Amino acid sequence: MKRELDKAYNPGENEDKIYKKWEESGYFNPDNLVLDPDAKSYTIVLPPPNITDKLHMGHAATVAIEDLLIRYHRLLGERALWIPGTDHAAIATQNVVEKRLLKEKGKTRQDLGKEKFLEEVWAFLKITQSTILHQVKKMGASLDWSRLSFTLDDERQLAVRTMFSEMYKEGVIYRGDRIVNWCPRCHSTLADDEVEYKEQLAKIYTFKYDKNFPLSISTTRPETKLGDTAVAVNPKDERYKKYIGQEFKVVFCGQALNIKIIADRNVESDFGTGALGVTPAHSMVDWQMAQANNLPLIKVINEEGQIHPGFGKFSGLSALAAREAIVNELRERGLLEKEEDLTNNLSICYRCGTAIEPLSSKQWFISVDKKIERLGNKSLKEKSIEAAQSEEIKFIPERFNKRYLDWMNNLHDWCISRQIWFGHQIPVWYKGEDIYTGLEAPSGEGWIQDQDTLDTWFSSGMWTFSTLGWPTNYNDAKKSGDLAKFHPTQVLETGYELITLWISRMIMMSFFALDEIPFSKVYLHGMILDKDGKKMSKSKGNGIDPLDIIEKYGTDATRLALLMGTTPGNDSRFSEDKVEAKRNFINKLWNISRFILTSCDEKFYAAASEKAPQEKSIADTWILGEMSKLIKNTTERFNSFEFSLAAEELNDFTWNKLADWYLEIAKVEKDKEEILIYLLKNLLILWHPFIPFVTEAIWESFNDNVLMVAKWPGAEEKEVFLNNDINLIQDIIVAIRNARSENKIEPSKKIDAIIYAGKSTPLILRQAEIIKSLKTGIASLEVYEKGEKIDSAIMLPLGEIEIYLLGAIDGEKEKTRLIKEKANLEKLISLQAQKLNNADFVSRAPEKIVTAEKEKLNSYEQELSKIVNIISSL
RNA sequence: GGACGAUUAGCUCAGUUGGUUAGAGCGCUACAUUGACACUGUAGAGGUCAGAGGUUCGAAUCCUCUAUCGUCCACCA
């Protein structure tokens, strides 16, 4: 079993081998875990990456965090399931394939036709999907690959079609006219969040429809005015009050229009003329006003961005050409009053940058406000808002709760149809006036399926339950199989930019399908920026491929760099320096293990990791106390998602306490094998969720089982040194004094290496003399340099109060410090007592606070008495 | 325009309900070196916690304002 460890840890040599071992163990699948019958389930779904591109550092962070959670809960003995999958990313994928097609074959998707084009897409998918899965495995992800899903595979297609028809049946999905963001180039609607804005210089024209119309209006888009049905003014605007409610027949550039004057609070009196021409068919705001005032809707611009037939000479012109023609005509007729420059925000398509044409069209929608009887007559919006308000779903960090609620409260119906080829085709069939919705085409001739596909977030919104066998595992409001075992999931971990796009949809979808939340915690990580704080992007070329970093420093170092020094919700910079530091740490851990394993005989390897061995010296008591504290803290940190702090504490223990202190002590004191193995085992378990490979590699060199499924240590109620440190120092002082006075200390024993207490850390000195305390094993020493005594000290590694120097040089200093501390404490106590005597405070403050304050007072008093004792013994 | 964050050592960042002398990593300076580890060890320098007020016995931490940077949302016709 014993295997010599290499001098330095070599990640490349170990990682693939270990990953294979894990996969072969079958433990990624919770069904293979040996568990308590009543073990809790712990489920996370991996946010399915788009299959358009290989993974970036953001994905790496996701994998690092989720794998940490899963490994931690697996070690706790829970039924830990992490579900892998990929997202078909409808529009994005189609776009990428289209671009490649054009570049490689010079063809457009129309050249190929739908069928051939989709074949191209699927061929592309196969390649990218395997690249992505390879990357995820390289990150060490303990995903259950037997449950691998794809948002467009057969099971998910069934789920999507079921969902659609169920929603349709309950009237939650409807088809309607709406103003949509239309990209005339992509020939598709865009969701609001797919629209980007660009500042541009525009002209704003002020004019009257015709001579007889009393108001002037201002617009940057005169061509849409062919479809105006109203002019809106602010109800408080004194200039126009008298017109409100009146109707005018006007002839605008040859086009007869009925214009009603309406009042709307959204109109700003001091913008332009304070009168706004309302074009219901081509502006969201106008459409809303039209709805509120029951105004008709006139379509002016078609899907190609051209003027519809029926507008005389303008018909068939592009919007821009029509604008020019109209402005010219207004100018000729003397109706144009002003022409000014204006910078405004132009909506553009997030993919191609083409200007968005808002137009009305028939689309499919999910109603977020429709009351659903079986959900207690509440709408999806209401249910989703309640879930966050009641903290049934909690956001980490908390502030994102507000962002989620702000978004949900302003939520409009969700347009789910997209005019693209790749995706879930809408499961609706038409035959003349008849409409059918279902899982398959209806029987009979002549039914034609809707050509649109669904917004990609429709299928990813179902991800928590579509991956667990819904709808098959859900009948008559009862869950079975995986769905019963693993849903709701525990944590959804993703970037904060997905709150609106994805998280909100998942919550609504889950309520609709299952009447329950999809997850109880949402952990949001920040963006991973480059070392200069810039967003990584392909166009800037500052993106980092996680695989390159892994190649160079190993997966563990990469993961640790992503987890340490980062806090939820905050962006963080990623630099190689950081990874290098972590790589060094991992090597340190490796060497610590190497030292322990080579200095312990094999017969100690079986030492239990659960129960601390008997301590034999003060150093043992100290380190075991520290370990117990570490276990407790790490567990708490993990439970409260404070990974960075957990790692920092683990790091501090490993490097500053174990390596710097205890291992040095172990070189002098003997008989520490059991403790060393105990410490090592626990340390490896605690570190495992962060750095699974190196810990497993060390573990397998002296254990038969797999570390991944070891047992998470419980914090033993150990005597924690810190609480008693002052008493112990006292004991040592007394012991040394006694020993000195009784001449029991032999000052002459020469030791090769000893430990010297400087201020807080040890130093190995040669040819110095040590005086060993009879009681403690290490306690007191005198330090000589070139034959001259330079210091004498008593030392003790004691956590926060680490060292007390008592020699001739430092004794006085120490005494001064203690006296200062004493005064400080006395002051604190008097203030604390004052506070507690304040009747107002006691009566008003919550009991919890008062108790806490009392405890504080108590601890101050205890500390004070110890310090007084020490001072008096000096 | 609205909301949210950030501002702490030369750099990157921690700092959990306010509490003794504000921490880490990297970098820097000096020293050490065959004993687990140069992917090392020890010692050290380096901070008006953005600024100004306020609350408090006590503020990096709570409140107000200001400045700079960043993100998101809305969007002007």
mmCIF file of N, CA, C and O in Angstrom, chain A residues 314-387:
data_model
loop_
_atom_site.group_PDB
_atom_site.id
_atom_site.type_symbol
_atom_site.label_atom_id
_atom_site.label_comp_id
_atom_site.label_asym_id
_atom_site.label_seq_id
_atom_site.Cartn_x
_atom_site.Cartn_y
_atom_site.Cartn_z
ATOM 1 N N PHE A 314 -45.775 55.941 -50.748
ATOM 2 C CA PHE A 314 -44.757 55.498 -49.785
ATOM 3 C C PHE A 314 -44.644 53.975 -49.718
ATOM 4 O O PHE A 314 -43.634 53.441 -49.282
ATOM 5 N N SER A 315 -45.678 53.295 -50.114
ATOM 6 C CA SER A 315 -45.687 51.839 -50.009
ATOM 7 C C SER A 315 -44.490 51.234 -50.730
ATOM 8 O O SER A 315 -44.168 51.635 -51.853
ATOM 9 N N GLY A 316 -43.850 50.295 -50.066
ATOM 10 C CA GLY A 316 -42.721 49.613 -50.687
ATOM 11 C C GLY A 316 -41.382 50.279 -50.417
ATOM 12 O O GLY A 316 -40.342 49.645 -50.560
ATOM 13 N N LEU A 317 -41.414 51.541 -49.982
ATOM 14 C CA LEU A 317 -40.152 52.203 -49.644
ATOM 15 C C LEU A 317 -39.607 51.640 -48.328
ATOM 16 O O LEU A 317 -40.366 51.174 -47.487
ATOM 17 N N SER A 318 -38.301 51.691 -48.174
ATOM 18 C CA SER A 318 -37.748 51.334 -46.871
ATOM 19 C C SER A 318 -38.105 52.446 -45.897
ATOM 20 O O SER A 318 -38.432 53.564 -46.310
ATOM 21 N N ALA A 319 -38.039 52.120 -44.641
ATOM 22 C CA ALA A 319 -38.429 53.090 -43.623
ATOM 23 C C ALA A 319 -37.624 54.383 -43.784
ATOM 24 O O ALA A 319 -38.170 55.486 -43.685
ATOM 25 N N LEU A 320 -36.339 54.236 -44.046
ATOM 26 C CA LEU A 320 -35.487 55.425 -44.146
ATOM 27 C C LEU A 320 -35.857 56.277 -45.353
ATOM 28 O O LEU A 320 -35.928 57.504 -45.260
ATOM 29 N N ALA A 321 -36.102 55.607 -46.492
ATOM 30 C CA ALA A 321 -36.472 56.331 -47.701
ATOM 31 C C ALA A 321 -37.799 57.048 -47.494
ATOM 32 O O ALA A 321 -37.983 58.197 -47.926
ATOM 33 N N ALA A 322 -38.720 56.361 -46.839
ATOM 34 C CA ALA A 322 -40.026 56.959 -46.574
ATOM 35 C C ALA A 322 -39.879 58.184 -45.687
ATOM 36 O O ALA A 322 -40.563 59.192 -45.878
ATOM 37 N N ARG A 323 -38.969 58.084 -44.740
ATOM 38 C CA ARG A 323 -38.759 59.211 -43.830
ATOM 39 C C ARG A 323 -38.332 60.446 -44.624
ATOM 40 O O ARG A 323 -38.880 61.523 -44.465
ATOM 41 N N GLU A 324 -37.378 60.213 -45.500
ATOM 42 C CA GLU A 324 -36.856 61.311 -46.308
ATOM 43 C C GLU A 324 -37.975 61.927 -47.150
ATOM 44 O O GLU A 324 -38.131 63.146 -47.213
ATOM 45 N N ALA A 325 -38.746 61.033 -47.787
ATOM 46 C CA ALA A 325 -39.821 61.509 -48.666
ATOM 47 C C ALA A 325 -40.836 62.329 -47.878
ATOM 48 O O ALA A 325 -41.290 63.386 -48.343
ATOM 49 N N ILE A 326 -41.159 61.857 -46.690
ATOM 50 C CA ILE A 326 -42.163 62.555 -45.886
ATOM 51 C C ILE A 326 -41.642 63.907 -45.411
ATOM 52 O O ILE A 326 -42.342 64.914 -45.473
ATOM 53 N N VAL A 327 -40.394 63.911 -44.992
ATOM 54 C CA VAL A 327 -39.825 65.179 -44.522
ATOM 55 C C VAL A 327 -39.807 66.198 -45.660
ATOM 56 O O VAL A 327 -40.166 67.370 -45.482
ATOM 57 N N ASN A 328 -39.422 65.722 -46.830
ATOM 58 C CA ASN A 328 -39.412 66.623 -47.989
ATOM 59 C C ASN A 328 -40.794 67.186 -48.267
ATOM 60 O O ASN A 328 -40.960 68.381 -48.521
ATOM 61 N N GLU A 329 -41.776 66.308 -48.198
ATOM 62 C CA GLU A 329 -43.126 66.748 -48.498
ATOM 63 C C GLU A 329 -43.619 67.772 -47.474
ATOM 64 O O GLU A 329 -44.221 68.784 -47.832
ATOM 65 N N LEU A 330 -43.291 67.484 -46.192
ATOM 66 C CA LEU A 330 -43.697 68.411 -45.129
ATOM 67 C C LEU A 330 -43.043 69.765 -45.356
ATOM 68 O O LEU A 330 -43.665 70.819 -45.181
ATOM 69 N N ARG A 331 -41.785 69.717 -45.776
ATOM 70 C CA ARG A 331 -41.048 70.948 -45.992
ATOM 71 C C ARG A 331 -41.697 71.740 -47.137
ATOM 72 O O ARG A 331 -41.970 72.927 -47.012
ATOM 73 N N GLU A 332 -42.001 71.027 -48.204
ATOM 74 C CA GLU A 332 -42.610 71.683 -49.357
ATOM 75 C C GLU A 332 -43.943 72.312 -48.996
ATOM 76 O O GLU A 332 -44.286 73.390 -49.453
ATOM 77 N N ARG A 333 -44.700 71.616 -48.176
ATOM 78 C CA ARG A 333 -46.019 72.127 -47.812
ATOM 79 C C ARG A 333 -45.961 73.172 -46.713
ATOM 80 O O ARG A 333 -46.997 73.634 -46.250
ATOM 81 N N GLY A 334 -44.756 73.434 -46.225
ATOM 82 C CA GLY A 334 -44.614 74.439 -45.179
ATOM 83 C C GLY A 334 -45.120 73.979 -43.835
ATOM 84 O O GLY A 334 -45.477 74.785 -42.981
ATOM 85 N N LEU A 335 -45.189 72.689 -43.639
ATOM 86 C CA LEU A 335 -45.669 72.177 -42.353
ATOM 87 C C LEU A 335 -44.532 71.903 -41.379
ATOM 88 O O LEU A 335 -44.742 71.781 -40.177
ATOM 89 N N LEU A 336 -43.346 71.781 -41.911
ATOM 90 C CA LEU A 336 -42.202 71.457 -41.059
ATOM 91 C C LEU A 336 -41.752 72.712 -40.323
ATOM 92 O O LEU A 336 -41.384 73.703 -40.934
ATOM 93 N N GLU A 337 -41.797 72.646 -39.009
ATOM 94 C CA GLU A 337 -41.465 73.845 -38.239
ATOM 95 C C GLU A 337 -40.030 73.856 -37.756
ATOM 96 O O GLU A 337 -39.404 74.901 -37.651
ATOM 97 N N LYS A 338 -39.543 72.710 -37.429
ATOM 98 C CA LYS A 338 -38.194 72.667 -36.854
ATOM 99 C C LYS A 338 -37.508 71.364 -37.235
ATOM 100 O O LYS A 338 -38.146 70.322 -37.440
ATOM 101 N N GLU A 339 -36.193 71.430 -37.296
ATOM 102 C CA GLU A 339 -35.426 70.229 -37.571
ATOM 103 C C GLU A 339 -34.174 70.353 -36.714
ATOM 104 O O GLU A 339 -33.322 71.202 -36.967
ATOM 105 N N GLU A 340 -34.075 69.544 -35.672
ATOM 106 C CA GLU A 340 -32.959 69.716 -34.734
ATOM 107 C C GLU A 340 -32.183 68.415 -34.586
ATOM 108 O O GLU A 340 -32.712 67.330 -34.829
ATOM 109 N N ASP A 341 -30.926 68.589 -34.129
ATOM 110 C CA ASP A 341 -30.137 67.390 -33.809
ATOM 111 C C ASP A 341 -30.485 66.906 -32.413
ATOM 112 O O ASP A 341 -30.786 67.695 -31.527
ATOM 113 N N LEU A 342 -30.420 65.612 -32.246
ATOM 114 C CA LEU A 342 -30.748 65.025 -30.946
ATOM 115 C C LEU A 342 -29.956 63.734 -30.798
ATOM 116 O O LEU A 342 -29.889 62.932 -31.739
ATOM 117 N N THR A 343 -29.328 63.577 -29.645
ATOM 118 C CA THR A 343 -28.716 62.267 -29.428
ATOM 119 C C THR A 343 -29.726 61.417 -28.695
ATOM 120 O O THR A 343 -30.224 61.805 -27.648
ATOM 121 N N ASN A 344 -30.015 60.278 -29.251
ATOM 122 C CA ASN A 344 -30.910 59.378 -28.535
ATOM 123 C C ASN A 344 -30.357 57.962 -28.588
ATOM 124 O O ASN A 344 -29.342 57.691 -29.220
ATOM 125 N N ASN A 345 -31.016 57.100 -27.889
ATOM 126 C CA ASN A 345 -30.597 55.713 -27.845
ATOM 127 C C ASN A 345 -31.349 54.914 -28.894
ATOM 128 O O ASN A 345 -32.564 54.824 -28.866
ATOM 129 N N LEU A 346 -30.595 54.356 -29.805
ATOM 130 C CA LEU A 346 -31.202 53.538 -30.828
ATOM 131 C C LEU A 346 -31.206 52.091 -30.355
ATOM 132 O O LEU A 346 -30.184 51.578 -29.894
ATOM 133 N N SER A 347 -32.353 51.429 -30.440
ATOM 134 C CA SER A 347 -32.364 50.005 -30.082
ATOM 135 C C SER A 347 -31.797 49.207 -31.231
ATOM 136 O O SER A 347 -32.190 49.382 -32.378
ATOM 137 N N ILE A 348 -30.881 48.342 -30.905
ATOM 138 C CA ILE A 348 -30.299 47.512 -31.949
ATOM 139 C C ILE A 348 -30.314 46.050 -31.533
ATOM 140 O O ILE A 348 -30.407 45.722 -30.346
ATOM 141 N N CYS A 349 -30.186 45.193 -32.521
ATOM 142 C CA CYS A 349 -30.186 43.760 -32.280
ATOM 143 C C CYS A 349 -28.875 43.364 -31.628
ATOM 144 O O CYS A 349 -27.807 43.765 -32.078
ATOM 145 N N TYR A 350 -28.940 42.581 -30.583
ATOM 146 C CA TYR A 350 -27.717 42.242 -29.847
ATOM 147 C C TYR A 350 -26.775 41.375 -30.663
ATOM 148 O O TYR A 350 -25.616 41.229 -30.354
ATOM 149 N N ARG A 351 -27.314 40.766 -31.737
ATOM 150 C CA ARG A 351 -26.443 39.893 -32.516
ATOM 151 C C ARG A 351 -25.838 40.604 -33.718
ATOM 152 O O ARG A 351 -24.648 40.514 -33.965
ATOM 153 N N CYS A 352 -26.719 41.290 -34.470
ATOM 154 C CA CYS A 352 -26.196 41.831 -35.723
ATOM 155 C C CYS A 352 -26.101 43.344 -35.716
ATOM 156 O O CYS A 352 -25.570 43.929 -36.645
ATOM 157 N N GLY A 353 -26.609 43.978 -34.668
ATOM 158 C CA GLY A 353 -26.469 45.421 -34.583
ATOM 159 C C GLY A 353 -27.438 46.198 -35.455
ATOM 160 O O GLY A 353 -27.383 47.423 -35.510
ATOM 161 N N THR A 354 -28.328 45.506 -36.123
ATOM 162 C CA THR A 354 -29.321 46.182 -36.945
ATOM 163 C C THR A 354 -30.337 46.902 -36.063
ATOM 164 O O THR A 354 -30.667 46.412 -34.989
ATOM 165 N N ALA A 355 -30.814 48.047 -36.559
ATOM 166 C CA ALA A 355 -31.793 48.791 -35.777
ATOM 167 C C ALA A 355 -33.070 47.966 -35.635
ATOM 168 O O ALA A 355 -33.558 47.386 -36.597
ATOM 169 N N ILE A 356 -33.587 47.944 -34.422
ATOM 170 C CA ILE A 356 -34.813 47.206 -34.139
ATOM 171 C C ILE A 356 -36.012 47.960 -34.701
ATOM 172 O O ILE A 356 -36.083 49.178 -34.606
ATOM 173 N N GLU A 357 -36.907 47.225 -35.288
ATOM 174 C CA GLU A 357 -38.152 47.826 -35.752
ATOM 175 C C GLU A 357 -39.262 47.316 -34.846
ATOM 176 O O GLU A 357 -39.620 46.148 -34.904
ATOM 177 N N PRO A 358 -39.780 48.171 -33.953
ATOM 178 C CA PRO A 358 -40.885 47.672 -33.132
ATOM 179 C C PRO A 358 -42.105 47.541 -34.022
ATOM 180 O O PRO A 358 -42.468 48.504 -34.696
ATOM 181 N N LEU A 359 -42.681 46.380 -34.086
ATOM 182 C CA LEU A 359 -43.910 46.265 -34.860
ATOM 183 C C LEU A 359 -44.835 45.242 -34.256
ATOM 184 O O LEU A 359 -44.440 44.412 -33.456
ATOM 185 N N SER A 360 -46.081 45.345 -34.688
ATOM 186 C CA SER A 360 -47.044 44.454 -34.075
ATOM 187 C C SER A 360 -47.117 43.195 -34.910
ATOM 188 O O SER A 360 -47.059 43.228 -36.124
ATOM 189 N N SER A 361 -47.177 42.087 -34.227
ATOM 190 C CA SER A 361 -47.234 40.835 -34.967
ATOM 191 C C SER A 361 -47.856 39.760 -34.103
ATOM 192 O O SER A 361 -48.012 39.924 -32.892
ATOM 193 N N LYS A 362 -48.251 38.666 -34.733
ATOM 194 C CA LYS A 362 -48.868 37.565 -33.990
ATOM 195 C C LYS A 362 -47.761 36.736 -33.362
ATOM 196 O O LYS A 362 -46.920 36.179 -34.057
ATOM 197 N N GLN A 363 -47.792 36.664 -32.062
ATOM 198 C CA GLN A 363 -46.770 35.911 -31.363
ATOM 199 C C GLN A 363 -47.420 35.087 -30.258
ATOM 200 O O GLN A 363 -48.540 35.360 -29.851
ATOM 201 N N TRP A 364 -46.668 34.122 -29.773
ATOM 202 C CA TRP A 364 -47.128 33.346 -28.618
ATOM 203 C C TRP A 364 -46.589 33.968 -27.348
ATOM 204 O O TRP A 364 -45.437 34.387 -27.290
ATOM 205 N N PHE A 365 -47.449 33.991 -26.335
ATOM 206 C CA PHE A 365 -47.049 34.617 -25.073
ATOM 207 C C PHE A 365 -47.375 33.725 -23.894
ATOM 208 O O PHE A 365 -48.321 32.944 -23.947
ATOM 209 N N ILE A 366 -46.586 33.902 -22.869
ATOM 210 C CA ILE A 366 -46.986 33.339 -21.582
ATOM 211 C C ILE A 366 -47.524 34.484 -20.751
ATOM 212 O O ILE A 366 -46.852 35.496 -20.559
ATOM 213 N N SER A 367 -48.758 34.319 -20.308
ATOM 214 C CA SER A 367 -49.333 35.357 -19.463
ATOM 215 C C SER A 367 -48.801 35.183 -18.048
ATOM 216 O O SER A 367 -48.939 34.125 -17.445
ATOM 217 N N VAL A 368 -48.194 36.230 -17.538
ATOM 218 C CA VAL A 368 -47.661 36.124 -16.178
ATOM 219 C C VAL A 368 -48.699 36.553 -15.155
ATOM 220 O O VAL A 368 -48.512 36.365 -13.964
ATOM 221 N N ASP A 369 -49.784 37.134 -15.651
ATOM 222 C CA ASP A 369 -50.791 37.648 -14.722
ATOM 223 C C ASP A 369 -52.041 36.795 -14.645
ATOM 224 O O ASP A 369 -52.923 37.042 -13.830
ATOM 225 N N LYS A 370 -52.141 35.830 -15.525
ATOM 226 C CA LYS A 370 -53.329 34.981 -15.539
ATOM 227 C C LYS A 370 -53.448 34.195 -14.232
ATOM 228 O O LYS A 370 -52.526 33.497 -13.817
ATOM 229 N N LYS A 371 -54.613 34.334 -13.588
ATOM 230 C CA LYS A 371 -54.823 33.611 -12.326
ATOM 231 C C LYS A 371 -55.013 32.126 -12.626
ATOM 232 O O LYS A 371 -55.772 31.778 -13.527
ATOM 233 N N ILE A 372 -54.363 31.318 -11.874
ATOM 234 C CA ILE A 372 -54.467 29.884 -12.110
ATOM 235 C C ILE A 372 -55.140 29.244 -10.904
ATOM 236 O O ILE A 372 -54.660 29.365 -9.772
ATOM 237 N N GLU A 373 -56.229 28.591 -11.172
ATOM 238 C CA GLU A 373 -57.066 28.110 -10.085
ATOM 239 C C GLU A 373 -56.330 27.158 -9.155
ATOM 240 O O GLU A 373 -56.373 27.276 -7.948
ATOM 241 N N ARG A 374 -55.623 26.184 -9.766
ATOM 242 C CA ARG A 374 -54.990 25.181 -8.899
ATOM 243 C C ARG A 374 -53.784 25.742 -8.149
ATOM 244 O O ARG A 374 -53.193 25.070 -7.308
ATOM 245 N N LEU A 375 -53.393 26.980 -8.452
ATOM 246 C CA LEU A 375 -52.327 27.620 -7.671
ATOM 247 C C LEU A 375 -52.939 28.625 -6.699
ATOM 248 O O LEU A 375 -52.410 29.710 -6.468
ATOM 249 N N GLY A 376 -54.070 28.248 -6.162
ATOM 250 C CA GLY A 376 -54.726 29.130 -5.204
ATOM 251 C C GLY A 376 -55.188 30.415 -5.868
ATOM 252 O O GLY A 376 -55.194 31.475 -5.252
ATOM 253 N N ASN A 377 -55.569 30.302 -7.125
ATOM 254 C CA ASN A 377 -56.040 31.445 -7.895
ATOM 255 C C ASN A 377 -55.016 32.585 -7.940
ATOM 256 O O ASN A 377 -55.358 33.755 -7.896
ATOM 257 N N LYS A 378 -53.771 32.197 -8.005
ATOM 258 C CA LYS A 378 -52.724 33.214 -8.118
ATOM 259 C C LYS A 378 -52.034 33.074 -9.461
ATOM 260 O O LYS A 378 -52.026 31.999 -10.062
ATOM 261 N N SER A 379 -51.431 34.150 -9.908
ATOM 262 C CA SER A 379 -50.727 34.114 -11.181
ATOM 263 C C SER A 379 -49.293 33.639 -10.954
ATOM 264 O O SER A 379 -48.800 33.611 -9.829
ATOM 265 N N LEU A 380 -48.657 33.276 -12.049
ATOM 266 C CA LEU A 380 -47.260 32.846 -11.946
ATOM 267 C C LEU A 380 -46.400 33.964 -11.368
ATOM 268 O O LEU A 380 -45.487 33.721 -10.593
ATOM 269 N N LYS A 381 -46.733 35.183 -11.766
ATOM 270 C CA LYS A 381 -45.989 36.325 -11.246
ATOM 271 C C LYS A 381 -46.151 36.410 -9.735
ATOM 272 O O LYS A 381 -45.172 36.540 -9.001
ATOM 273 N N GLU A 382 -47.408 36.313 -9.290
ATOM 274 C CA GLU A 382 -47.646 36.428 -7.843
ATOM 275 C C GLU A 382 -46.947 35.319 -7.059
ATOM 276 O O GLU A 382 -46.318 35.566 -6.033
ATOM 277 N N LYS A 383 -47.044 34.093 -7.579
ATOM 278 C CA LYS A 383 -46.395 32.971 -6.887
ATOM 279 C C LYS A 383 -44.882 33.200 -6.799
ATOM 280 O O LYS A 383 -44.257 32.955 -5.767
ATOM 281 N N SER A 384 -44.327 33.673 -7.893
ATOM 282 C CA SER A 384 -42.873 33.837 -7.942
ATOM 283 C C SER A 384 -42.400 34.971 -7.039
ATOM 284 O O SER A 384 -41.312 34.910 -6.478
ATOM 285 N N ILE A 385 -43.233 35.986 -6.928
ATOM 286 C CA ILE A 385 -42.878 37.094 -6.039
ATOM 287 C C ILE A 385 -42.961 36.643 -4.586
ATOM 288 O O ILE A 385 -42.067 36.887 -3.782
ATOM 289 N N GLU A 386 -44.040 35.927 -4.286
ATOM 290 C CA GLU A 386 -44.216 35.431 -2.908
ATOM 291 C C GLU A 386 -43.059 34.553 -2.456
ATOM 292 O O GLU A 386 -42.608 34.627 -1.327
ATOM 293 N N ALA A 387 -42.603 33.726 -3.385
ATOM 294 C CA ALA A 387 -41.538 32.786 -3.023
ATOM 295 C C ALA A 387 -40.299 33.518 -2.532
ATOM 296 O O ALA A 387 -39.624 33.076 -1.602
#
